[in-house]
Amino acid sequence: MNTHTIDHPPRVPLLIQGEWVESRTSTWRDVVNPATQEVLARVPFATADEVAAAVASAQAAFKSWRKTPIGTRSRIFLKLQQLIREQMDDLAATLTAEQGKTLADAQGDVFRGLEVVEHAANVGTLQMGEFAQNVAGGVDTYTVQQPLGVCVGITPFNFPAMIPLWMFPMAIACGNTFVLKPSEQNPLVTMKLVRLALQAGVPPGVLNVVHGGEDVVNALCDHPQVRAISFVGSTAVGTHVYRRASLAGKRAQCMMGAKNHAVVLPDAHKEQALNQLLGAAFGAAGQRCMAASVAVLVGDARAWLPELAAKAQALRVGAGRDNPDVGPLVSCAAKERVLGLIERGVQDGARLVLDGRGVMVPCYPRGNFVGPTILAGVTPDMAVYEQEIFGPVLVIVEVDTLDEAIALVNANPHGNGTALFTQSGAAARRFQEDIDVGQVGINVPIPVPVPLFSFTGSRGSKLGDLGPYGKQVVQFYTQTQTITQRWFDDAASIGKVHTTISLK
Ligand code: NAD
């Protein structure tokens, strides 16, 4: 982290009460292009007063926003999806510059967020309550889904478009106001999306943005006016956020780290299985929470390892803007961490079938590149199996049977995603039924649901019952009020006092 006094590169503003505000902090961090180390901007670590001002702005805006008609709220997201489509190329280019992923993948990042915006324009029916007439004589009961108030989103570096779009559109469409805390590593595309949201008609104060790290996050977890926190990021930080926010009486949903197993049966279509597996392992340089980071080769599928390695070796590594197969890691620190873990794997006895450590990318000598790397002979006690590597490293575990594969996956603490490659319907059905993982792909390597459904990672990958986007997040961002009503149309109870609790 650097402290700067000069005015260039540009400073990323805060958004408070509809105004772009320059932070008064003395702590700034560089936003760096991972392929070149060029400093693109500087992001502030907001002060406590600025965080308080953002929450106060959201709290004040809630007063009228909660009463704004559902249709009016929805139409903003109808407009936002159009603006995002029009700006797709610019958004993707910004994302690639600050995050490193390939342009094609950056478009995918924006697109998966856009799908949630489209859904946010459509969630009127999900906000409907229930009604039962005559629950007692002349008594009716109905429920309404009321917005909570100020909701907060804390987002990670790896999907700087999609994940903010998982959060604020749905919260706001449900009648809440919002304070967003983007990743301090790459907030630029997120800020462009926020600008588009204002342009689409989000009123002042309904959406606010603060930047920072631990102190800002803690202040948001503690703030008495914050009612709910959505977090996506690492397990250590998510666990901390969940505990701290829950202790302060807030709703919290924390989507966290993963170790996703792709199980390959020998009856799978070899070519398709290997291609899908490699895309899921090395796409986005392995920096996806749903990356297939462990391949479990079952029985005779072990023999496919040389072909898997040859295909991985053929993947092109380069700067995201040149649209290779694999871009750089997000930071020098991330690269050092990944290299350290590869070394640790070798020391622990894994076989380095493909070594991507020495990869050179012409014209980008300073990029944080690591080439596709495969470690075989991995066992569950090794660090490369126990830890989320979050880099282009695929570890191979070999087992004899599908039962062994299922037991292995179920013994792993994480439950974000898993996939099975097979041509057997019976094997697929058994895998689906017996596997204790929240998102399952059958011949689909990264089974991230579209927003008709919700993101349903489980066990160690998630804290909180309800997932982001879809029907579940409407429940998360609203509270049920139950109204029991009676309108007297006769004189039956006049003059009588009822001291019993029964309604008849
Ligand atoms: P991270 O936990 O380092 O950061 C996430 C957010 O927490 C950022 O906004 C950051 O500023 C904040 N933060 C960082 N340190 C903090 C601290 N000590 N106290 C309070 N707040 C802090 O995560 P990351 O490295 O940006 O993202 C990668 C991780 O996110 C991976 O573990 C990945 O699996 C996970 N992830 C999970 C999902 C999912 O849906 N399960 C999706 C994407 C990413």
Coordinates of C-alpha atoms and ligand atoms in Angstrom, one line a residue:
M1 CA 0.0 0.0 0.0
N2 CA 1.4 3.4 -0.9
T3 CA 0.7 6.9 0.4
H4 CA 0.6 9.4 -2.4
T5 CA 0.5 13.2 -2.6
I6 CA 0.5 13.7 -6.4
D7 CA -2.7 13.9 -8.4
H8 CA -2.1 11.3 -11.1
P9 CA -3.1 8.5 -11.7
P10 CA -6.8 9.3 -11.1
R11 CA -8.3 8.9 -7.7
V12 CA -11.3 6.6 -7.4
P13 CA -14.2 8.6 -5.8
L14 CA -16.7 7.5 -3.1
L15 CA -20.4 7.8 -3.9
I16 CA -22.4 9.3 -1.1
Q17 CA -25.9 10.8 -1.4
G18 CA -25.7 10.7 -5.2
E19 CA -22.4 12.8 -5.2
W20 CA -19.0 11.6 -6.3
V21 CA -16.8 12.5 -3.4
E22 CA -13.0 12.5 -3.0
S23 CA -12.0 10.7 0.1
R24 CA -10.1 12.7 2.8
T25 CA -8.2 9.7 3.8
S26 CA -4.4 9.6 3.9
T27 CA -4.3 5.9 2.9
W28 CA -4.4 5.0 -0.8
R29 CA -3.7 1.9 -2.7
D30 CA -2.6 1.5 -6.3
V31 CA -4.9 -0.3 -8.8
V32 CA -2.4 -2.1 -11.0
N33 CA -2.6 -3.8 -14.4
P34 CA -1.6 -7.4 -13.7
A35 CA -0.1 -7.8 -17.2
T36 CA 2.1 -4.7 -17.2
Q37 CA 2.2 -3.3 -13.6
E38 CA 1.0 0.0 -14.9
V39 CA -0.8 2.0 -12.2
L40 CA -4.3 2.7 -13.5
A41 CA -5.7 4.5 -10.5
R42 CA -5.6 5.0 -6.8
V43 CA -8.3 3.8 -4.5
P44 CA -8.9 5.3 -1.0
F45 CA -9.4 3.5 2.3
A46 CA -12.4 5.5 3.4
T47 CA -12.4 7.1 6.9
A48 CA -14.8 6.2 9.6
D49 CA -16.8 9.4 9.0
E50 CA -17.1 8.6 5.3
V51 CA -18.5 5.1 6.0
A52 CA -20.9 6.7 8.5
A53 CA -22.0 9.2 5.9
A54 CA -22.6 6.5 3.3
V55 CA -24.8 4.6 5.7
A56 CA -26.6 7.7 6.8
S57 CA -27.3 8.6 3.2
A58 CA -28.7 5.1 2.5
Q59 CA -30.8 5.3 5.7
A60 CA -32.3 8.6 4.7
A61 CA -33.1 7.5 1.2
F62 CA -34.8 4.3 2.5
K63 CA -37.7 6.4 3.9
S64 CA -39.1 7.1 0.4
W65 CA -37.4 4.3 -1.6
R66 CA -39.3 1.7 0.4
K67 CA -42.6 3.2 -0.7
T68 CA -41.6 3.6 -4.4
P69 CA -43.8 1.4 -6.5
I70 CA -42.4 -2.0 -7.5
G71 CA -42.9 -1.2 -11.2
T72 CA -40.9 2.1 -10.9
R73 CA -38.0 0.2 -9.2
S74 CA -38.1 -2.5 -11.8
R75 CA -37.9 -0.1 -14.7
I76 CA -34.6 1.2 -13.5
F77 CA -33.1 -2.2 -14.0
L78 CA -34.8 -2.5 -17.4
K79 CA -32.8 0.6 -18.4
L80 CA -29.6 -0.5 -16.6
Q81 CA -29.5 -3.8 -18.6
Q82 CA -29.8 -1.8 -21.8
L83 CA -26.9 0.6 -20.8
I84 CA -24.7 -2.4 -19.8
R85 CA -25.3 -4.0 -23.2
E86 CA -24.4 -0.8 -24.9
Q87 CA -21.2 -0.4 -22.9
M88 CA -20.2 -4.1 -22.9
D89 CA -16.9 -3.6 -24.8
D90 CA -15.8 -0.7 -22.6
L91 CA -16.7 -2.5 -19.4
A92 CA -14.9 -5.6 -20.5
A93 CA -11.7 -3.7 -21.5
T94 CA -11.7 -1.9 -18.1
L95 CA -12.1 -5.2 -16.4
T96 CA -9.3 -6.9 -18.3
A97 CA -7.0 -4.0 -17.6
E98 CA -7.4 -4.0 -13.9
Q99 CA -8.1 -7.7 -13.3
G100 CA -6.1 -9.5 -15.9
K101 CA -8.7 -12.0 -17.3
T102 CA -9.0 -12.3 -21.1
L103 CA -11.3 -10.0 -22.9
A104 CA -13.7 -12.9 -23.8
D105 CA -13.8 -13.9 -20.2
A106 CA -14.3 -10.3 -19.1
Q107 CA -17.3 -10.2 -21.4
G108 CA -18.6 -13.3 -19.7
D109 CA -18.1 -11.7 -16.3
V110 CA -20.2 -8.7 -17.3
F111 CA -22.7 -10.9 -19.0
R112 CA -23.4 -13.2 -16.0
G113 CA -24.0 -10.0 -14.0
L114 CA -26.2 -8.6 -16.7
E115 CA -28.4 -11.7 -16.4
V116 CA -29.1 -10.8 -12.7
V117 CA -29.9 -7.2 -13.7
E118 CA -32.5 -8.6 -16.2
H119 CA -33.9 -10.7 -13.4
A120 CA -34.0 -7.7 -11.0
A121 CA -36.2 -6.0 -13.6
N122 CA -38.6 -8.9 -13.2
V123 CA -38.9 -9.8 -9.5
G124 CA -42.3 -8.2 -8.8
T125 CA -44.0 -11.6 -8.4
L126 CA -41.3 -12.8 -6.0
Q127 CA -42.2 -9.9 -3.7
M128 CA -45.8 -11.0 -3.3
G129 CA -47.1 -12.2 0.0
E130 CA -49.8 -14.8 0.9
F131 CA -53.4 -14.5 1.9
A132 CA -55.8 -16.8 3.8
Q133 CA -59.4 -15.8 4.3
N134 CA -61.4 -16.9 7.4
V135 CA -58.5 -18.2 9.5
A136 CA -61.1 -17.7 12.1
G137 CA -64.7 -16.5 11.8
G138 CA -64.4 -13.2 9.9
V139 CA -60.7 -13.1 10.4
D140 CA -58.2 -13.0 7.5
T141 CA -54.4 -13.3 7.6
Y142 CA -52.0 -12.1 5.0
T143 CA -48.3 -11.5 4.7
V144 CA -46.2 -8.9 2.9
Q145 CA -42.5 -9.0 2.0
Q146 CA -41.1 -5.7 3.3
P147 CA -37.7 -4.4 2.5
L148 CA -35.1 -4.4 5.3
G149 CA -33.5 -1.0 5.1
V150 CA -29.8 -0.5 4.5
C151 CA -28.1 -3.5 3.0
V152 CA -24.3 -3.8 2.4
G153 CA -22.3 -5.7 -0.3
I154 CA -18.6 -6.6 0.1
T155 CA -17.1 -8.1 -3.0
P156 CA -13.9 -9.9 -4.1
F157 CA -11.4 -9.2 -6.9
N158 CA -12.2 -12.2 -9.1
F159 CA -15.5 -11.1 -10.6
P160 CA -15.6 -7.3 -10.3
A161 CA -18.6 -7.0 -12.6
M162 CA -20.7 -10.1 -11.9
I163 CA -20.6 -10.1 -8.1
P164 CA -21.5 -6.5 -7.4
L165 CA -24.3 -7.1 -9.9
W166 CA -25.4 -10.2 -7.9
M167 CA -26.0 -7.8 -5.0
F168 CA -27.2 -4.2 -5.4
P169 CA -29.7 -4.7 -8.3
M170 CA -31.7 -7.3 -6.3
A171 CA -31.5 -5.5 -3.0
I172 CA -32.6 -2.2 -4.5
A173 CA -35.4 -3.8 -6.7
C174 CA -36.7 -5.2 -3.4
G175 CA -37.0 -1.7 -1.9
N176 CA -33.7 -1.5 0.1
T177 CA -31.0 1.0 -0.1
F178 CA -27.4 -0.1 -0.5
V179 CA -23.8 0.5 0.5
L180 CA -21.3 -1.3 -1.8
K181 CA -17.7 -2.0 -0.8
P182 CA -15.9 -3.2 -3.9
S183 CA -12.6 -5.1 -4.0
E184 CA -9.8 -2.6 -3.4
Q185 CA -7.7 -4.5 -5.9
N186 CA -9.9 -3.7 -8.9
P187 CA -12.8 -1.3 -8.3
L188 CA -12.8 0.4 -11.7
V189 CA -15.3 -1.7 -13.7
T190 CA -17.5 -1.8 -10.6
M191 CA -17.5 2.0 -10.5
K192 CA -18.5 2.1 -14.2
L193 CA -21.4 -0.1 -13.4
V194 CA -22.4 2.1 -10.5
R195 CA -22.3 5.1 -12.8
L196 CA -24.6 3.3 -15.3
A197 CA -27.0 2.5 -12.4
L198 CA -27.2 6.2 -11.6
Q199 CA -27.7 7.0 -15.2
A200 CA -30.5 4.4 -15.3
G201 CA -32.3 6.3 -12.6
V202 CA -31.2 5.0 -9.2
P203 CA -32.0 8.0 -7.0
P204 CA -29.4 9.8 -4.8
G205 CA -28.7 7.8 -1.6
V206 CA -30.2 4.6 -2.8
L207 CA -26.8 3.3 -3.9
N208 CA -23.6 4.4 -2.2
V209 CA -20.0 3.2 -2.5
V210 CA -17.2 3.2 0.0
H211 CA -13.7 1.8 -0.6
G212 CA -11.3 0.2 1.8
G213 CA -10.3 -3.0 3.5
E214 CA -10.6 -4.5 7.0
D215 CA -11.5 -1.3 8.9
V216 CA -14.2 -0.3 6.5
V217 CA -15.7 -3.8 6.5
N218 CA -15.7 -4.0 10.3
A219 CA -17.3 -0.6 10.5
L220 CA -20.1 -1.8 8.2
C221 CA -20.5 -5.0 10.2
D222 CA -20.9 -3.0 13.4
H223 CA -23.1 -0.2 12.1
P224 CA -26.4 -0.3 13.9
Q225 CA -28.3 1.0 10.8
V226 CA -27.0 -1.8 8.5
R227 CA -29.6 -4.5 8.4
A228 CA -28.0 -7.1 6.1
I229 CA -24.6 -8.0 4.7
S230 CA -23.8 -9.9 1.5
F231 CA -20.2 -11.0 1.3
V232 CA -18.3 -12.9 -1.4
G233 CA -14.6 -13.6 -0.8
S234 CA -12.2 -15.9 1.0
T235 CA -13.2 -18.3 3.8
A236 CA -11.2 -16.6 6.5
V237 CA -12.7 -13.1 5.8
G238 CA -16.2 -14.4 5.2
T239 CA -16.2 -16.3 8.5
H240 CA -15.1 -13.2 10.3
V241 CA -17.8 -11.1 8.5
Y242 CA -20.5 -13.6 9.2
R243 CA -19.7 -13.8 12.9
R244 CA -19.2 -10.1 13.4
A245 CA -22.4 -9.1 11.5
S246 CA -24.5 -11.8 13.2
L247 CA -23.2 -10.7 16.6
A248 CA -24.5 -7.2 15.7
G249 CA -27.9 -8.7 14.9
K250 CA -27.7 -8.5 11.1
R251 CA -28.6 -10.9 8.5
A252 CA -25.5 -12.2 6.7
Q253 CA -24.8 -14.4 3.7
C254 CA -21.2 -15.2 3.0
M255 CA -20.1 -17.0 -0.1
M256 CA -16.6 -18.2 0.4
G257 CA -13.6 -20.3 -0.8
A258 CA -13.8 -23.7 -2.5
K259 CA -12.0 -26.8 -3.7
N260 CA -14.1 -28.1 -6.5
H261 CA -13.7 -31.7 -7.7
A262 CA -14.3 -32.8 -11.2
V263 CA -14.8 -36.6 -11.2
V264 CA -14.0 -38.3 -14.5
L265 CA -15.4 -41.9 -15.1
P266 CA -13.8 -44.0 -17.7
D267 CA -17.1 -44.2 -19.6
A268 CA -17.0 -40.4 -20.2
H269 CA -16.6 -39.0 -23.7
K270 CA -12.9 -38.5 -23.5
E271 CA -12.4 -35.6 -25.8
Q272 CA -15.3 -33.6 -24.3
A273 CA -14.5 -34.4 -20.7
L274 CA -10.8 -33.4 -21.1
N275 CA -11.7 -30.1 -22.9
Q276 CA -14.3 -29.2 -20.4
L277 CA -12.1 -30.0 -17.5
L278 CA -9.2 -28.0 -18.7
G279 CA -11.4 -24.9 -19.5
A280 CA -12.7 -25.1 -15.9
A281 CA -9.3 -25.6 -14.3
F282 CA -7.3 -23.0 -16.2
G283 CA -9.9 -20.4 -17.4
A284 CA -9.5 -17.1 -15.6
A285 CA -6.1 -18.4 -14.6
G286 CA -7.9 -20.6 -12.0
Q287 CA -9.1 -17.6 -10.1
R288 CA -12.8 -18.7 -10.0
C289 CA -14.5 -19.9 -6.9
M290 CA -16.1 -22.5 -9.1
A291 CA -12.8 -23.5 -10.9
A292 CA -12.3 -27.3 -11.2
S293 CA -9.2 -27.4 -9.1
V294 CA -9.1 -31.2 -8.4
A295 CA -9.6 -33.8 -11.1
V296 CA -10.5 -37.2 -9.7
L297 CA -9.6 -39.8 -12.3
V298 CA -11.5 -43.0 -11.7
G299 CA -10.2 -46.4 -12.8
D300 CA -9.1 -46.5 -16.4
A301 CA -9.6 -42.8 -16.8
R302 CA -6.1 -42.6 -15.1
A303 CA -4.7 -43.4 -18.5
W304 CA -5.9 -40.1 -19.9
L305 CA -3.5 -38.0 -17.8
P306 CA -0.8 -37.7 -20.6
E307 CA -3.4 -36.4 -23.0
L308 CA -4.8 -34.0 -20.4
A309 CA -1.3 -32.6 -19.8
A310 CA -0.6 -32.3 -23.5
K311 CA -3.8 -30.3 -24.0
A312 CA -3.0 -28.1 -21.0
Q313 CA 0.5 -27.4 -22.3
A314 CA -1.0 -26.2 -25.6
L315 CA -3.0 -23.4 -23.9
R316 CA -1.7 -19.9 -24.7
V317 CA -0.7 -17.7 -21.8
G318 CA -0.7 -14.0 -22.3
A319 CA -2.1 -10.5 -21.5
G320 CA -5.8 -10.5 -21.3
R321 CA -6.2 -7.9 -23.9
D322 CA -4.6 -10.2 -26.5
N323 CA -7.3 -12.8 -25.7
P324 CA -5.1 -15.8 -25.0
D325 CA -6.4 -18.8 -23.1
V326 CA -4.9 -17.9 -19.8
G327 CA -4.2 -14.4 -18.4
P328 CA -2.1 -13.3 -15.5
L329 CA -2.8 -13.7 -11.8
V330 CA -4.3 -10.6 -10.2
S331 CA -1.2 -9.4 -8.3
C332 CA 2.5 -10.1 -7.7
A333 CA 1.5 -11.4 -4.2
A334 CA -1.0 -13.8 -5.7
K335 CA 1.7 -15.1 -8.1
E336 CA 4.2 -15.6 -5.2
R337 CA 1.5 -17.5 -3.2
V338 CA 0.7 -19.8 -6.1
L339 CA 4.4 -20.5 -6.9
G340 CA 5.0 -21.2 -3.2
L341 CA 2.1 -23.8 -3.2
I342 CA 3.4 -25.5 -6.3
E343 CA 6.8 -25.9 -4.6
R344 CA 5.2 -27.1 -1.5
G345 CA 3.3 -29.8 -3.5
V346 CA 6.6 -31.0 -5.0
Q347 CA 8.1 -31.2 -1.5
D348 CA 5.2 -33.1 -0.2
G349 CA 5.7 -35.8 -2.9
A350 CA 3.3 -34.8 -5.7
R351 CA 4.4 -35.4 -9.3
L352 CA 4.8 -32.3 -11.4
V353 CA 3.4 -33.5 -14.7
L354 CA 3.3 -30.0 -16.2
D355 CA 5.2 -27.1 -14.8
G356 CA 4.0 -23.6 -15.6
R357 CA 6.4 -21.7 -13.4
G358 CA 8.9 -20.5 -15.9
V359 CA 6.4 -19.3 -18.5
M360 CA 7.6 -16.2 -20.5
V361 CA 5.2 -13.9 -22.3
P362 CA 6.8 -11.8 -25.1
C363 CA 6.2 -8.0 -24.6
Y364 CA 5.0 -8.5 -21.0
P365 CA 8.1 -9.3 -19.0
R366 CA 6.6 -7.9 -15.8
G367 CA 3.2 -9.7 -15.9
N368 CA 2.1 -12.0 -13.1
F369 CA 2.0 -15.0 -15.4
V370 CA 1.9 -18.7 -14.3
G371 CA 1.3 -21.3 -17.0
P372 CA -1.0 -24.2 -16.6
T373 CA 0.4 -26.6 -14.0
I374 CA -0.6 -30.1 -13.2
L375 CA 0.4 -32.0 -10.0
A376 CA -0.4 -35.7 -10.0
G377 CA -0.3 -38.3 -7.2
V378 CA -1.9 -35.8 -4.8
T379 CA -3.3 -37.1 -1.5
P380 CA -5.7 -35.3 0.8
D381 CA -3.1 -34.6 3.4
M382 CA -1.0 -32.4 1.0
A383 CA -1.2 -28.6 1.2
V384 CA -2.1 -28.4 -2.5
Y385 CA -5.2 -30.4 -1.7
E386 CA -6.1 -28.8 1.6
Q387 CA -5.7 -25.2 0.4
E388 CA -7.5 -23.3 -2.3
I389 CA -4.7 -22.5 -4.7
F390 CA -6.6 -19.9 -6.8
G391 CA -4.2 -20.2 -9.7
P392 CA -3.8 -22.2 -12.9
V393 CA -2.9 -25.4 -11.0
L394 CA -4.9 -28.6 -11.4
V395 CA -4.3 -31.4 -8.8
I396 CA -4.9 -35.0 -9.8
V397 CA -6.2 -37.6 -7.4
E398 CA -6.6 -41.2 -8.5
V399 CA -9.3 -43.6 -7.2
D400 CA -10.6 -47.0 -8.2
T401 CA -14.4 -46.5 -8.0
L402 CA -17.2 -44.0 -8.1
D403 CA -17.9 -44.7 -4.5
E404 CA -14.4 -43.8 -3.5
A405 CA -14.7 -40.6 -5.5
I406 CA -17.9 -39.7 -3.8
A407 CA -16.4 -40.4 -0.4
L408 CA -13.4 -38.2 -1.2
V409 CA -15.6 -35.2 -2.3
N410 CA -17.8 -35.6 0.8
A411 CA -14.9 -35.7 3.1
N412 CA -13.6 -32.3 1.8
P413 CA -14.8 -29.4 3.9
H414 CA -15.9 -27.3 0.9
G415 CA -19.2 -27.6 -0.9
N416 CA -19.2 -24.9 -3.6
G417 CA -19.4 -27.0 -6.8
T418 CA -18.6 -30.4 -8.3
A419 CA -18.9 -32.1 -11.6
L420 CA -19.1 -35.6 -12.9
F421 CA -18.1 -36.7 -16.4
T422 CA -19.9 -39.8 -17.6
Q423 CA -22.1 -41.3 -20.3
S424 CA -24.0 -43.3 -17.7
G425 CA -27.3 -41.9 -16.5
A426 CA -27.4 -44.3 -13.5
A427 CA -23.9 -43.2 -12.4
A428 CA -24.9 -39.6 -12.8
R429 CA -28.1 -40.0 -10.8
R430 CA -26.3 -41.8 -7.9
F431 CA -23.5 -39.1 -7.9
Q432 CA -26.1 -36.3 -7.7
E433 CA -28.0 -38.0 -4.9
D434 CA -25.1 -39.0 -2.7
I435 CA -22.8 -36.0 -3.2
D436 CA -22.9 -33.4 -0.4
V437 CA -22.1 -30.4 -2.5
G438 CA -24.5 -27.5 -3.2
Q439 CA -24.0 -27.2 -7.0
V440 CA -23.6 -30.2 -9.2
G441 CA -22.7 -30.4 -12.8
I442 CA -23.3 -33.5 -14.9
N443 CA -21.0 -33.1 -17.9
V444 CA -21.1 -29.4 -17.1
P445 CA -17.8 -28.3 -15.5
I446 CA -18.8 -25.0 -13.8
P447 CA -22.4 -25.4 -12.8
V448 CA -23.2 -21.8 -11.8
P449 CA -27.0 -21.4 -11.9
V450 CA -28.7 -18.7 -14.0
P451 CA -30.7 -16.2 -11.9
L452 CA -34.0 -18.2 -12.3
F453 CA -32.3 -20.2 -9.6
S454 CA -29.9 -19.1 -6.8
F455 CA -26.2 -19.7 -6.2
T456 CA -26.3 -22.5 -3.7
G457 CA -22.8 -23.4 -2.5
S458 CA -22.9 -25.3 0.7
R459 CA -20.9 -26.5 3.8
G460 CA -17.6 -24.8 4.2
S461 CA -18.1 -22.6 1.1
K462 CA -21.1 -20.7 2.6
L463 CA -22.4 -19.2 5.8
G464 CA -26.0 -18.2 6.0
D465 CA -29.0 -20.1 4.7
L466 CA -30.0 -18.1 1.6
G467 CA -27.8 -17.6 -1.5
P468 CA -27.2 -14.7 -3.7
Y469 CA -29.6 -13.8 -6.6
G470 CA -32.8 -15.6 -7.6
K471 CA -35.7 -16.4 -5.4
Q472 CA -33.5 -17.0 -2.3
V473 CA -32.1 -13.5 -2.3
V474 CA -35.5 -11.9 -2.5
Q475 CA -36.1 -13.7 0.8
F476 CA -32.8 -12.6 2.1
Y477 CA -33.4 -8.9 1.2
T478 CA -37.0 -8.8 2.6
Q479 CA -38.7 -9.7 5.9
T480 CA -42.1 -11.2 6.2
Q481 CA -44.7 -9.2 8.0
T482 CA -47.9 -11.2 8.9
I483 CA -51.1 -9.2 9.4
T484 CA -54.2 -10.7 11.0
Q485 CA -57.2 -8.6 10.5
R486 CA -60.9 -8.5 11.4
W487 CA -63.5 -6.0 10.3
F488 CA -66.6 -6.0 12.5
D489 CA -69.7 -6.0 10.5
D490 CA -72.2 -6.9 13.2
A491 CA -72.7 -6.2 16.9
A492 CA -71.6 -9.7 18.0
S493 CA -68.8 -8.7 20.4
I494 CA -70.2 -5.4 21.6
G495 CA -70.4 -5.4 25.4
K496 CA -68.2 -8.5 25.8
V497 CA -64.6 -8.9 27.0
H498 CA -62.8 -12.0 25.7
T499 CA -60.0 -13.0 28.0
T500 CA -59.2 -16.3 26.1
I501 CA -56.7 -16.4 23.2
S502 CA -58.9 -18.4 20.8
L503 CA -60.3 -17.0 17.6
K504 CA -63.3 -18.9 16.3
Ligands
NAD1 P1 -10.9 -11.6 0.2 O1 -11.6 -12.3 1.3 O2 -9.5 -11.2 0.3 O3 -11.6 -10.1 -0.1 C1 -13.0 -10.1 -0.2 C2 -13.5 -8.7 0.4 O4 -13.1 -8.7 1.8 C3 -12.8 -7.5 -0.2 O5 -13.7 -6.5 -0.4 C4 -11.7 -7.1 0.8 O6 -11.5 -5.7 0.8 C5 -12.4 -7.5 2.1 N1 -11.3 -7.9 3.1 C6 -10.1 -8.4 2.9 N2 -9.4 -8.7 4.0 C7 -10.3 -8.3 5.0 C8 -10.2 -8.4 6.5 N3 -9.1 -8.8 7.1 N4 -11.3 -8.0 7.2 C9 -12.4 -7.6 6.6 N5 -12.5 -7.5 5.2 C10 -11.5 -7.9 4.5 O7 -11.2 -12.4 -1.2 P2 -10.5 -12.1 -2.6 O8 -9.1 -12.6 -2.6 O9 -10.8 -10.8 -3.1 O10 -11.4 -13.1 -3.5 C11 -11.0 -14.5 -3.7 C12 -11.8 -15.4 -2.8 O11 -13.2 -15.2 -3.0 C13 -11.5 -16.9 -3.1 O12 -11.4 -17.6 -1.8 C14 -12.8 -17.3 -3.8 O13 -13.1 -18.7 -3.7 C15 -13.8 -16.5 -3.1 N6 -15.0 -16.4 -4.0 C16 -16.1 -17.1 -3.6 C17 -17.2 -17.0 -4.4 C18 -18.5 -17.8 -4.0 O14 -19.5 -17.5 -4.6 N7 -18.4 -18.7 -3.1 C19 -17.2 -16.2 -5.6 C20 -16.1 -15.5 -5.9 C21 -15.0 -15.6 -5.1

